[in-house]
Coordinates of C-alpha atoms and ligand atoms in Angstrom, one line a residue:
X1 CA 0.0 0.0 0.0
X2 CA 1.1 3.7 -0.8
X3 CA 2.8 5.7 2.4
X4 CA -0.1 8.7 1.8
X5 CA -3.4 7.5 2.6
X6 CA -6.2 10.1 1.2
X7 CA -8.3 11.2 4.3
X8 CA -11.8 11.5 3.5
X9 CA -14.8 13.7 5.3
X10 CA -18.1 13.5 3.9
X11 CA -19.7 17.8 4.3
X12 CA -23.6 16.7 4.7
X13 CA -25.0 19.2 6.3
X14 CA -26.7 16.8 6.6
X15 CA -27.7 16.6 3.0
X16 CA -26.2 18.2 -0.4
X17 CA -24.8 21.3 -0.2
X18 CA -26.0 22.8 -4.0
X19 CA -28.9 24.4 -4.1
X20 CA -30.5 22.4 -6.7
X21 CA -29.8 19.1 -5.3
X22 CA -33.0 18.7 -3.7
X23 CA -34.9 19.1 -7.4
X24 CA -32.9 16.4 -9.1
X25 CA -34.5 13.6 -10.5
X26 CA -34.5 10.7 -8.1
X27 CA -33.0 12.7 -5.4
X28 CA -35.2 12.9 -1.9
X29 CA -36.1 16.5 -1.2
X30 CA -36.5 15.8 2.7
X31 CA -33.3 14.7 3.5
X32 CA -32.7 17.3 5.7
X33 CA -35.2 15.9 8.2
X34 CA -35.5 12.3 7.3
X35 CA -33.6 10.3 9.8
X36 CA -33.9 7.3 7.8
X37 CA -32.1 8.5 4.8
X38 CA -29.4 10.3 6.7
X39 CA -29.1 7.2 8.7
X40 CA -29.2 4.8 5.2
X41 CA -26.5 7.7 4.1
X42 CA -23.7 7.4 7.0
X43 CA -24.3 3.6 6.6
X44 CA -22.9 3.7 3.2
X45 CA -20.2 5.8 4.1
X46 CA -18.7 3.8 7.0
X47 CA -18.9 0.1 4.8
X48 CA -16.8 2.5 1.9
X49 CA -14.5 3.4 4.6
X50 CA -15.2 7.4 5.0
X51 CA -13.0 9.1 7.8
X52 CA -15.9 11.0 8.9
X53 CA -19.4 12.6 8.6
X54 CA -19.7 16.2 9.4
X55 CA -22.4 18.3 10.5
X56 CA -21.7 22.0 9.9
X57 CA -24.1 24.7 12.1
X58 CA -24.7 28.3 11.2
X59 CA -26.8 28.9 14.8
X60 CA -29.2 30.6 12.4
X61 CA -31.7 30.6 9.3
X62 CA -28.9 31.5 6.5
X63 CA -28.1 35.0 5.7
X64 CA -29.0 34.8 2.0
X65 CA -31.7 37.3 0.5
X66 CA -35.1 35.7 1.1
X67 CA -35.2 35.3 -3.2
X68 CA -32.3 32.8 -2.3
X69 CA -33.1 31.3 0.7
X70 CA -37.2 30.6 0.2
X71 CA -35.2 28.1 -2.8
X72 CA -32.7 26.6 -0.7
X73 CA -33.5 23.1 1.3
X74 CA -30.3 24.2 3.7
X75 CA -31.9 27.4 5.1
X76 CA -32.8 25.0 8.1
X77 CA -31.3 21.5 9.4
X78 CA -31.1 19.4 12.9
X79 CA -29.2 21.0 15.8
X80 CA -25.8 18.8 15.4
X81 CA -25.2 17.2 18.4
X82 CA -28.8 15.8 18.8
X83 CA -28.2 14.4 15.3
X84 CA -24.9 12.5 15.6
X85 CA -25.7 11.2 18.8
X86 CA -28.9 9.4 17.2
X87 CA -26.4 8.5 14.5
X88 CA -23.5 7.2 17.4
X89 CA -26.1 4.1 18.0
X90 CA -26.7 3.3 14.2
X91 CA -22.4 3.2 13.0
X92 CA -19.1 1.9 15.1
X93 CA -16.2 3.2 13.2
X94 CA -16.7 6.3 11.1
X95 CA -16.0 9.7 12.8
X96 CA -18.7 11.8 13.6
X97 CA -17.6 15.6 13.4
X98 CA -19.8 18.8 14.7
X99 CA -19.5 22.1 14.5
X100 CA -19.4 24.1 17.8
X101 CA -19.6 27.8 18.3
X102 CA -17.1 29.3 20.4
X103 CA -18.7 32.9 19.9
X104 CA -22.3 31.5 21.3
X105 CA -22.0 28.4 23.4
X106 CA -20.0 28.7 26.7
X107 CA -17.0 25.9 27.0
X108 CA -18.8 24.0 30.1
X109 CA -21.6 23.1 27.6
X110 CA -19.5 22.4 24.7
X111 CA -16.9 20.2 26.4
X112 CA -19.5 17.7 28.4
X113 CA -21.5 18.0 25.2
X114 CA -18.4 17.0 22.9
X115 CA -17.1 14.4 26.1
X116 CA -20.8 12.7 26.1
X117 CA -20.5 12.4 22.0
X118 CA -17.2 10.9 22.3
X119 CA -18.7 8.0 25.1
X120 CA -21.7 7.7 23.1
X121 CA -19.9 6.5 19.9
X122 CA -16.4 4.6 21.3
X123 CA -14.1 7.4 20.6
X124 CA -15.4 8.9 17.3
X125 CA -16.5 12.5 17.9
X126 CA -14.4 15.7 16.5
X127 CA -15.3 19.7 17.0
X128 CA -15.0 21.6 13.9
X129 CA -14.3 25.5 16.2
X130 CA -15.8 27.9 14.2
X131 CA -16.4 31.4 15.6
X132 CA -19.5 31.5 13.9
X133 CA -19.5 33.2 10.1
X134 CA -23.2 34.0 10.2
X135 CA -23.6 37.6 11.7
X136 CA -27.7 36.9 12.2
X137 CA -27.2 34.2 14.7
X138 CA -25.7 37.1 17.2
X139 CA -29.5 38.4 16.9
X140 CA -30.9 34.9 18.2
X141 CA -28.5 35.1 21.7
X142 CA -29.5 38.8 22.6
X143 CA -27.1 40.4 21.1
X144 CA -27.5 43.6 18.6
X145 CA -24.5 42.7 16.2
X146 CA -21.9 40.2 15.9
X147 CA -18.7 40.0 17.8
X148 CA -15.7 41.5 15.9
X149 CA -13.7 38.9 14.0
X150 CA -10.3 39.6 16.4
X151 CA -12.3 39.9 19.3
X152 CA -14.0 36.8 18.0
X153 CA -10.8 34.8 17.3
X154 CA -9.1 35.7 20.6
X155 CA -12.1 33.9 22.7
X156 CA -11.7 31.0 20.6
X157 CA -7.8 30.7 21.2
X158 CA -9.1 30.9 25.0
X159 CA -12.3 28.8 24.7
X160 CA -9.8 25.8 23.0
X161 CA -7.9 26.6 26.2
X162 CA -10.3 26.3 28.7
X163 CA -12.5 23.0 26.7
X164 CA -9.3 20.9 26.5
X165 CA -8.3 21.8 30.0
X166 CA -12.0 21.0 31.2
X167 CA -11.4 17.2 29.0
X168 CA -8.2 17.3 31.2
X169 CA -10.6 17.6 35.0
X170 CA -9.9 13.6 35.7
X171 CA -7.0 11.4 35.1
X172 CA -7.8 8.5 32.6
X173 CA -7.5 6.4 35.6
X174 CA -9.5 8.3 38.1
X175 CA -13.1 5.9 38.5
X176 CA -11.5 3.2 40.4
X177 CA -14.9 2.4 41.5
X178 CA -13.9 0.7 44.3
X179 CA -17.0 -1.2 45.3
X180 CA -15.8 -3.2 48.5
X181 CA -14.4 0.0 50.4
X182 CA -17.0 2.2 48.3
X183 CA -14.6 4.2 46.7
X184 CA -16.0 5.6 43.5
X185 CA -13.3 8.0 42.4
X186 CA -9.8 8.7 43.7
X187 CA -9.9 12.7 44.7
X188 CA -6.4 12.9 44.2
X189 CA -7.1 12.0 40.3
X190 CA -9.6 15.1 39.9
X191 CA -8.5 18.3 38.7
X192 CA -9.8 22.1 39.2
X193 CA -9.5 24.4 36.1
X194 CA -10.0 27.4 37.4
X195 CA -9.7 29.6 35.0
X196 CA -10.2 33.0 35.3
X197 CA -9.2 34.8 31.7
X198 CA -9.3 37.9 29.4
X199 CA -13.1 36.4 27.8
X200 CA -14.1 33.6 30.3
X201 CA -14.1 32.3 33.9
X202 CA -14.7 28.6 34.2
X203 CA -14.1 27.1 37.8
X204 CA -14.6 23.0 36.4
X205 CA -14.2 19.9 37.0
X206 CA -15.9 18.5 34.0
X207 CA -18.6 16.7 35.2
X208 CA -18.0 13.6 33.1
X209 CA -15.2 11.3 32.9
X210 CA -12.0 12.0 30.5
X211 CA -13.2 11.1 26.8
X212 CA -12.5 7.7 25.1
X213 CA -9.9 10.0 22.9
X214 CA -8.7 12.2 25.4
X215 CA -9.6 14.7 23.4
X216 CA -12.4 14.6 20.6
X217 CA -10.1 15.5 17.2
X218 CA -10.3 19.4 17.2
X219 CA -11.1 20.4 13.8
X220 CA -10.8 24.3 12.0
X221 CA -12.4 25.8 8.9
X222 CA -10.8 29.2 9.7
X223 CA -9.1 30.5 6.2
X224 CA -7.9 34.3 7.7
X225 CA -4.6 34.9 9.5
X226 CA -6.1 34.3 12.5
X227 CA -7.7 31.4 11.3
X228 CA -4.8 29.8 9.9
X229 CA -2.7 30.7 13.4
X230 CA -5.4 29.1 15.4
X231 CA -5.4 26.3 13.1
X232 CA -1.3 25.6 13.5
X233 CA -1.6 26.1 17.0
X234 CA -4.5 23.5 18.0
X235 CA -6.3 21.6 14.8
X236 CA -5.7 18.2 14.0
X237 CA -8.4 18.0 10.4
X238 CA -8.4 21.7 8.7
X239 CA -11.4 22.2 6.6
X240 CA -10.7 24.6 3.5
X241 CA -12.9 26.2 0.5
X242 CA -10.0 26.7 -1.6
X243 CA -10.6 25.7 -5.2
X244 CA -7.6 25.0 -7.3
X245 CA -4.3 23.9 -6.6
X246 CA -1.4 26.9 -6.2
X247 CA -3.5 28.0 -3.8
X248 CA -4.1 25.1 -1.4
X249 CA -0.5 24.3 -2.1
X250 CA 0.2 28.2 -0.5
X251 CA -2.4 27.3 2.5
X252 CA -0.7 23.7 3.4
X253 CA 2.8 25.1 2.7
X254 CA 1.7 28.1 4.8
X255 CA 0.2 26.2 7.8
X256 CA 2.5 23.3 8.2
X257 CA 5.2 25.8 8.1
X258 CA 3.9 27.3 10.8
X259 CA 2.9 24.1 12.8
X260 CA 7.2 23.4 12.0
X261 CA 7.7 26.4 14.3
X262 CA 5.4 25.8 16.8
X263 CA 7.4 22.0 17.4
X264 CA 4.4 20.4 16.1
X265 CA 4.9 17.2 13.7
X266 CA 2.9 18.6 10.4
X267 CA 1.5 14.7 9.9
X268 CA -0.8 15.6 13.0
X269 CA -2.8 17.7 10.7
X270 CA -4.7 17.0 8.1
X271 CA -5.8 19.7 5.5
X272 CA -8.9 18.9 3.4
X273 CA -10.5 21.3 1.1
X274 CA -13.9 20.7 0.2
X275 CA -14.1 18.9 -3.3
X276 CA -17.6 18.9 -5.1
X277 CA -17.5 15.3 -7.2
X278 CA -20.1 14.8 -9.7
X279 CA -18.9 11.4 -11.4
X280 CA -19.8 10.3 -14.6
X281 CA -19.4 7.1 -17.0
X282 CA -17.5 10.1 -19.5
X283 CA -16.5 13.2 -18.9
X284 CA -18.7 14.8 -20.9
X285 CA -21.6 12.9 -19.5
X286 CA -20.6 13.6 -15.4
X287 CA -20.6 17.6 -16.9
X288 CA -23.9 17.4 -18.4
X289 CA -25.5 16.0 -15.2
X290 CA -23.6 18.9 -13.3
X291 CA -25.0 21.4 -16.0
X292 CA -28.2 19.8 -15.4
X293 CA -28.1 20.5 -11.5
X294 CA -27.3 24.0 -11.9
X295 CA -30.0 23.9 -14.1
X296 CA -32.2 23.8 -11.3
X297 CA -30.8 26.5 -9.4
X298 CA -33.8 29.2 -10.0
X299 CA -32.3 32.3 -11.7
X300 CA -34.0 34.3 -8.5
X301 CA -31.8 32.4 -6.4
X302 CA -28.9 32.6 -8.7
X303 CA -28.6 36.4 -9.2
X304 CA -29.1 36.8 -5.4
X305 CA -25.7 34.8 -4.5
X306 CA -24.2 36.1 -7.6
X307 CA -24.8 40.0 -6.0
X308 CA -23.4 38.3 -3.0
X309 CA -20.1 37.5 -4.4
X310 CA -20.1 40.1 -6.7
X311 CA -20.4 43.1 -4.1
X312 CA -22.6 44.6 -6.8
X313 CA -26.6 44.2 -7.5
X314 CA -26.8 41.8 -10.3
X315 CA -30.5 42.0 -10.4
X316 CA -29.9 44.4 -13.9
X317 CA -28.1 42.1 -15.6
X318 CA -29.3 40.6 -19.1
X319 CA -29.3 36.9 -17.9
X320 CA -28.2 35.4 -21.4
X321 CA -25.7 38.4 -22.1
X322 CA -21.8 38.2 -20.6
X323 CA -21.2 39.7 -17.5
X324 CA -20.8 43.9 -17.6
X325 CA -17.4 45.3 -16.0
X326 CA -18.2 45.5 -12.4
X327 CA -16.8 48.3 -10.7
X328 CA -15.1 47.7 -7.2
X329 CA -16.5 47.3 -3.7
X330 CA -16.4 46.6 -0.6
X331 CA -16.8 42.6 -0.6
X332 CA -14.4 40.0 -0.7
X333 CA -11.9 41.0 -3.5
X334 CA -10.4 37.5 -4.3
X335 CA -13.8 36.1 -4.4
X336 CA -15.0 38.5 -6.4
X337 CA -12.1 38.2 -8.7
X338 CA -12.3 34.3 -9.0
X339 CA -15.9 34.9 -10.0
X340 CA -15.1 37.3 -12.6
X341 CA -12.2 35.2 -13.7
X342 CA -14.2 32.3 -14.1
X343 CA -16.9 34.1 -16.6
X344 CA -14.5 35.4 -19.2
X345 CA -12.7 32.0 -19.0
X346 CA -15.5 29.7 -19.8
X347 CA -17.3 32.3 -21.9
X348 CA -20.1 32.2 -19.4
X349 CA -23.8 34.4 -19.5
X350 CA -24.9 35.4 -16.5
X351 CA -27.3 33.2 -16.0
X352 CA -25.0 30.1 -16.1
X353 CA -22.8 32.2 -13.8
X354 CA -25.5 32.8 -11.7
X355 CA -26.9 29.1 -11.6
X356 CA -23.2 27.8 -10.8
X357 CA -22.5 30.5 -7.7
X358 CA -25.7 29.8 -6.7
X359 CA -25.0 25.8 -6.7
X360 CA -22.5 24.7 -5.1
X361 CA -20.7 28.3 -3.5
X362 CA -18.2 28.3 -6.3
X363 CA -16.3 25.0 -4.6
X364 CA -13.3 22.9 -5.6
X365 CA -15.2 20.8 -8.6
X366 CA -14.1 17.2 -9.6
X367 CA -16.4 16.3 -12.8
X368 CA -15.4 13.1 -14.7
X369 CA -14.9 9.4 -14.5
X370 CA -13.9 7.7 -11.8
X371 CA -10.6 7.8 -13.5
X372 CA -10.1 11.6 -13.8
X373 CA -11.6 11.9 -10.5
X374 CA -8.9 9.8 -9.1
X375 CA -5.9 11.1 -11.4
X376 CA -7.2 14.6 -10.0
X377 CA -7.2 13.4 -6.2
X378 CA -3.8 11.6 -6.4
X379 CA -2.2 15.0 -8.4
X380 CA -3.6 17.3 -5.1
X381 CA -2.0 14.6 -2.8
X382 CA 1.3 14.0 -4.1
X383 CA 1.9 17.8 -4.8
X384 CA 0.9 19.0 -1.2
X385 CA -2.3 20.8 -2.2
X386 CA -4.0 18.6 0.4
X387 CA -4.1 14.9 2.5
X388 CA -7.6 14.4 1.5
X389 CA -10.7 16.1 0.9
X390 CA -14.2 17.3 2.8
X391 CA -16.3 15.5 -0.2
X392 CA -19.8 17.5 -1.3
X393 CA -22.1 15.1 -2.9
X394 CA -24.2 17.0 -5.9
X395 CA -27.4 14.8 -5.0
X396 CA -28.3 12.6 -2.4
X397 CA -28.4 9.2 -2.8
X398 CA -27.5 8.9 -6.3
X399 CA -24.3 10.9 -6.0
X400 CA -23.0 9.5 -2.7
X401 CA -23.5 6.2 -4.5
X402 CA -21.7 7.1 -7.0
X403 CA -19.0 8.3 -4.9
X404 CA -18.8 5.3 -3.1
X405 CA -19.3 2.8 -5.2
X406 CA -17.1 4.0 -8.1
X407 CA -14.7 6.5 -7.3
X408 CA -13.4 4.9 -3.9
X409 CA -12.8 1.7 -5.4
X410 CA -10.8 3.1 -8.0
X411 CA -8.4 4.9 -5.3
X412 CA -7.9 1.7 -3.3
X413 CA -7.4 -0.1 -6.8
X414 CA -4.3 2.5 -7.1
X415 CA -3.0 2.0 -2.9
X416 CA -4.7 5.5 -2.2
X417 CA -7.2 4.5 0.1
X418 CA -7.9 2.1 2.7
X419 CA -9.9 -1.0 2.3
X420 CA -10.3 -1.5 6.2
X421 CA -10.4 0.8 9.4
X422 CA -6.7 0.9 11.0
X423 CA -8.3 1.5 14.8
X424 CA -11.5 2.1 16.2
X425 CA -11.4 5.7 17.3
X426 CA -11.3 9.0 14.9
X427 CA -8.0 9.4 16.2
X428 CA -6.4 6.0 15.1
X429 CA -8.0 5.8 11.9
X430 CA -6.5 9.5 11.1
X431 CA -3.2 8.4 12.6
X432 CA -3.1 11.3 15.3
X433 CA -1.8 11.2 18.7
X434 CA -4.0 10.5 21.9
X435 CA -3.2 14.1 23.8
X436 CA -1.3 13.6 27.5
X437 CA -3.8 14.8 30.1
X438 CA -1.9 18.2 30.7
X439 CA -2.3 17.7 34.8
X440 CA -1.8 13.8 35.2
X441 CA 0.8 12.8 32.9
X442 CA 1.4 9.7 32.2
X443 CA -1.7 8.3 34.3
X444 CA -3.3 5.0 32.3
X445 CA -6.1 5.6 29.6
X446 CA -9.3 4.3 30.8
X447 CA -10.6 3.0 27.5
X448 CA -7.3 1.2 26.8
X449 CA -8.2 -0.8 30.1
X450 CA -11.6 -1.0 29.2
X451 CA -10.8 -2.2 25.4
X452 CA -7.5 -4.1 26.6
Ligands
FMN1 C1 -15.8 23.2 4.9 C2 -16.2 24.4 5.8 C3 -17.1 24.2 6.7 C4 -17.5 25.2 7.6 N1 -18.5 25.0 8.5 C5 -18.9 26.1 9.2 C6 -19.9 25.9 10.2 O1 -20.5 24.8 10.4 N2 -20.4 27.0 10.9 C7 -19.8 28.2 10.7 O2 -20.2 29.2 11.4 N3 -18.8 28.4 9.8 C8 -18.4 27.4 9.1 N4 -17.4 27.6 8.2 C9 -16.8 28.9 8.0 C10 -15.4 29.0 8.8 O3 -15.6 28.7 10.1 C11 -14.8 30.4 8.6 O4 -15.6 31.4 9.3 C12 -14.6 30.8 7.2 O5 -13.9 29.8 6.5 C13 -13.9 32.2 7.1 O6 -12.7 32.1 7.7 P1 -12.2 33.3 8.7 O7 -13.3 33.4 9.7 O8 -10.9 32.9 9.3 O9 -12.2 34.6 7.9 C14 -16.9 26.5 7.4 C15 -16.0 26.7 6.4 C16 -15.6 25.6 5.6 C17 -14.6 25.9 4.5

C-alpha cells in the first residue's frame, strides 16, 4: 500500500450542499429531516471506509436574501449534536464531526456535550471550532451585532484553552470504582480548572469522565490569519474552501510551516479542502449531469448569491448576455475576482454564472470518470495541495452512491485509500496522537483498560 493515505470527510450538512440538489430527478427533497435517509447515508459511508461525517451549524436561518433562501433546502437543518448522537447508535467506526460555536456556546456546555459524544460513539467524535461566520445568529443570543472577527478569534484561542483543560478535569485512571471499600473516584485524580481569563471564567471539573480520545479530534475551517494561526496552534483536520491547486498548495505550505515552528509534527494535521464530485461514465456525461443541476438553481436564487459574491446588484443584468465590467467594492476582492475570472474564462452568460454560484458556492469541482476523478485526487496529494478532501455530494443518494461505489474503489485499486479501518477511534483511523492529560501525565487511559 502507498505511504499517503487520502483522508476522507463527507460535508452533509446533513444533505447536499448545492442548491438544486433537492430538485434532481431521483434525489429525496426531505433529507434534511429524514432520519432514515441520513441514517441509510452514514451507513454507506462507513462500509466505503469514510473518515468522517460532518455536521456544519450556522446557529441561524442562512443569511441569504429571502429570493435565495425561500429556494434553498439548507436554510434549516437538525441541531448537530442531537443528530450524531442518534447516528453514534446506528455506525461503530466512522468519525462523527460537529461544528461548535465558540462565539455562542459557553466551554462547560461544549466540552461535556463534545465528552458525552465521544462515550456515546467509542471514541469517534471531533469539533470543527468555528467562531461563527453568520452575523444573524448574534441576533438569536441577545445580542445587537456580531462579535468582531479579532475579538471573536481571541475567545476561541481561550475557549480551545479552557475546553481541553475542562477534558483534562480527571485522570484516565481516576473511576476506580472501588466497590468493597465504596470508593467511586480517587480525589487525588480530579482536577480544578480554574480559569479565570481575558473572555471567560470557568471554575470546572468537567462533570463527566476524561473522553475515550482524550480529546475529541479538534477540527478548524478558519481561512484568515487568524484562522490559519489558530489552526497551526491546536487543529488536527483543517477544513478549507479553496478551489484550485497553487492555492491550497500556499495554505498547506503556509500552515505546516507554521505548525514546524510551533514544534508540532505537520502529519498531526490534516488539511482537506472541500471537493464537489459529480462522477460520470464520460467526462462529458458527469458535466452534463452537473449542468443539469445548476439547471435547477432558479435564476432568482442565482442572481441573489451572484450579488453576494459580486459586491454589486446583479439584479440588472441581461441573464443570457456576458457579465458587464463591475466596478469595485467593498466585498471579498479574491472572491469576487475568482468569480469574474471564471466568466471570461468559460465564456459564461450570466445566467450560467449565476446558476453555478448559486449551486454549489463556487467550490473545488471534480467532474469526470472515476478515473479523472482519481488522477485529480492523487495529483492534489502527491503535490501538497491537500491529505484528502471534505467530499460534497451534488445529489443525495445517487451521487453518494456514485461516490462510493465507483470513485473509492478506484483509489484503493491505485494503494490510495484504505480498504479496512486501522483502529476504532477518529484518532487511530486518522493516525493522530491520543493528547497527554496536561495535569496527570502519564496516568493509564481508561478506555485502553476497558478495550484491553
Ligand atoms: C468546509 C467548511 C465548513 C464550515 N463550517 C462552518 C460551520 O459549520 N459553521 C460556521 O459558522 N462556519 C463554518 N465555516 C466557516 C469558517 O468557520 C470560517 O468562518 C470561514 O472559513 C472564514 O474564515 P475566517 O473566519 O478565518 O475569515 C466553514 C468553512 C468551511 C470551508
Amino acid at each position: 500500500m502507498a505511504t499517503r493515505q487520502i483522508r476522507f470527510n463527507a460535508f452533509m450538512r446533513p444533505a447536499s450542499i448545492h442548491t438544486g440538489a433537492w430538485r434532481y430527478p431521483g434525489a429525496w427533497p426531505d433529507m434534511n429531516f429524514n432520519f432514515a435517509h441520513i441514517k441509510e447515508c452514514i451507513q454507506k459511508l462507513e462500509a466505503a471506509k469514510f473518515d468522517a461525517f460532518f455536521m456544519a451549524d450556522h446557529m441561524a436561518v442562512l443569511n441569504m436574501p429571502m429570493d435565495a433562501l425561500k429556494r434553498s433546502h439548507t436554510s434549516t437543518s437538525f441541531e448537530p449534536f442531537t443528530l450524531l448522537s442518534a447516528l453514534s447508535q446506528h455506525t461503530e467506526r466512522i468519525g462523527l464531526v460537529a461544528t461548535g460555536s465558540t462565539t455562542f456556546d459557553e466551554p462547560y456546555h461544549i466540552a461535556r456535550r463534545f465528552a458525552s459524544l465521544d462515550y456515546l460513539s467509542n471514541g469517534r467524535a471531533g469539533w470543527n471550532i468555528v467562531t461563527t461566520s453568520n452575523p444573524d445568529a448574534a441576533l438569536n443570543f441577545g445580542m445587537e451585532e456580531h462579535m468582531e472577527h479579532d475579538e471573536r478569534y481571541k475567545r476561541a484561542r481561550e475557549f480551545y484553552d479552557v475546553v481541553t483543560g475542562l477534558w483534562d478535569s480527571w485522570a484516565d485512571d481516576a473511576f476506580i470504582r472501588d466497590v468493597e471499600n465504596g470508593i467511586f473516584f480517587e480525589p487525588s485524580k480530579m482536577h480544578v480548572l480554574d480559569h479565570r481569563g481575558e473572555h471567560l471564567k470557568v471554575r470546572g471539573p468537567l462533570n463527566i469522565a476524561r473522553p475515550i480520545q482524550g480529546w475529541p479530534v479538534i477540527v478548524q475551517a478558519g481561512a484568515s490569519e487568524a484562522g490559519r494561526q489558530i489552526a497551526a496552534e491546536t487543529a488536527e483536520v483543517v477544513f478549507s474552501g479553496i478551489d484550485n491547486l497553487p492555492d491550497a498548495q500556499a495554505l498547506y505550505a503556509d500552515i505546516k510551516g507554521r505548525m514546524a515552528k510551533l514544534g508540532r509534527s505537520r502529519d498531526h494535521l490534516k488539511i482537506l479542502p472541500g471537493a464537489f464530485v459529480v462522477v460520470g461514465d464520460s467526462v462529458a456525461d458527469a458535466k452534463a449531469k452537473k449542468r443539469q443541476l445548476d439547471g435547477l438553481v432558479h435564476p432568482d436564487s442565482g442572481i441573489a448569491s451572484l450579488s453576494v459574491r459580486l459586491g454589486h446588484d446583479a439584479s440588472g443584468f441581461d441573464l443570457d448576455g456576458p457579465l458587464p465590467e463591475i466596478p469595485e467594492s467593498n466585498a471579498s476582492k479574491s472572491g469576487r475576482q475568482r468569480i469574474v475570472d471564471l466568466a471570461r474564462r468559460e465564456n459564461m452568460t450570466v445566467r450560467q454564472l449565476a446558476q453555478h454560484v448559486g449551486g454549489a458556492f463556487g467550490s473545488l469541482e471534480m467532474i469526470g470518470t472515476p478515473a479523472t476523478i482519481a488522477d485529480q485526487m492523487e495529483e492534489w496529494l502527491a503535490s501538497e495541495g491537500s491529505d484528502g478532501f471534505n467530499v460534497m455530494f451534488p445529489y443525495l443518494p445517487q451521487g453518494l452512491d456514485d461516490f462510493v461505489d465507483r470513485v473509492v474503489p478506484e483509489l484503493q485499486r491505485r494503494g490510495l485509500f484504505r480498504r479496512e479501518y486501522e483502529g476504532a477511534t477518529l484518532r487511530e483511523n486518522l493516525g493522530l496522537p491520543r493528547p497527554e492529560n496536561r495535569f496527570f501525565a502519564g496516568a493509564t487511559s481508561e478506555s485502553a483498560r476497558r478495550r484491553g
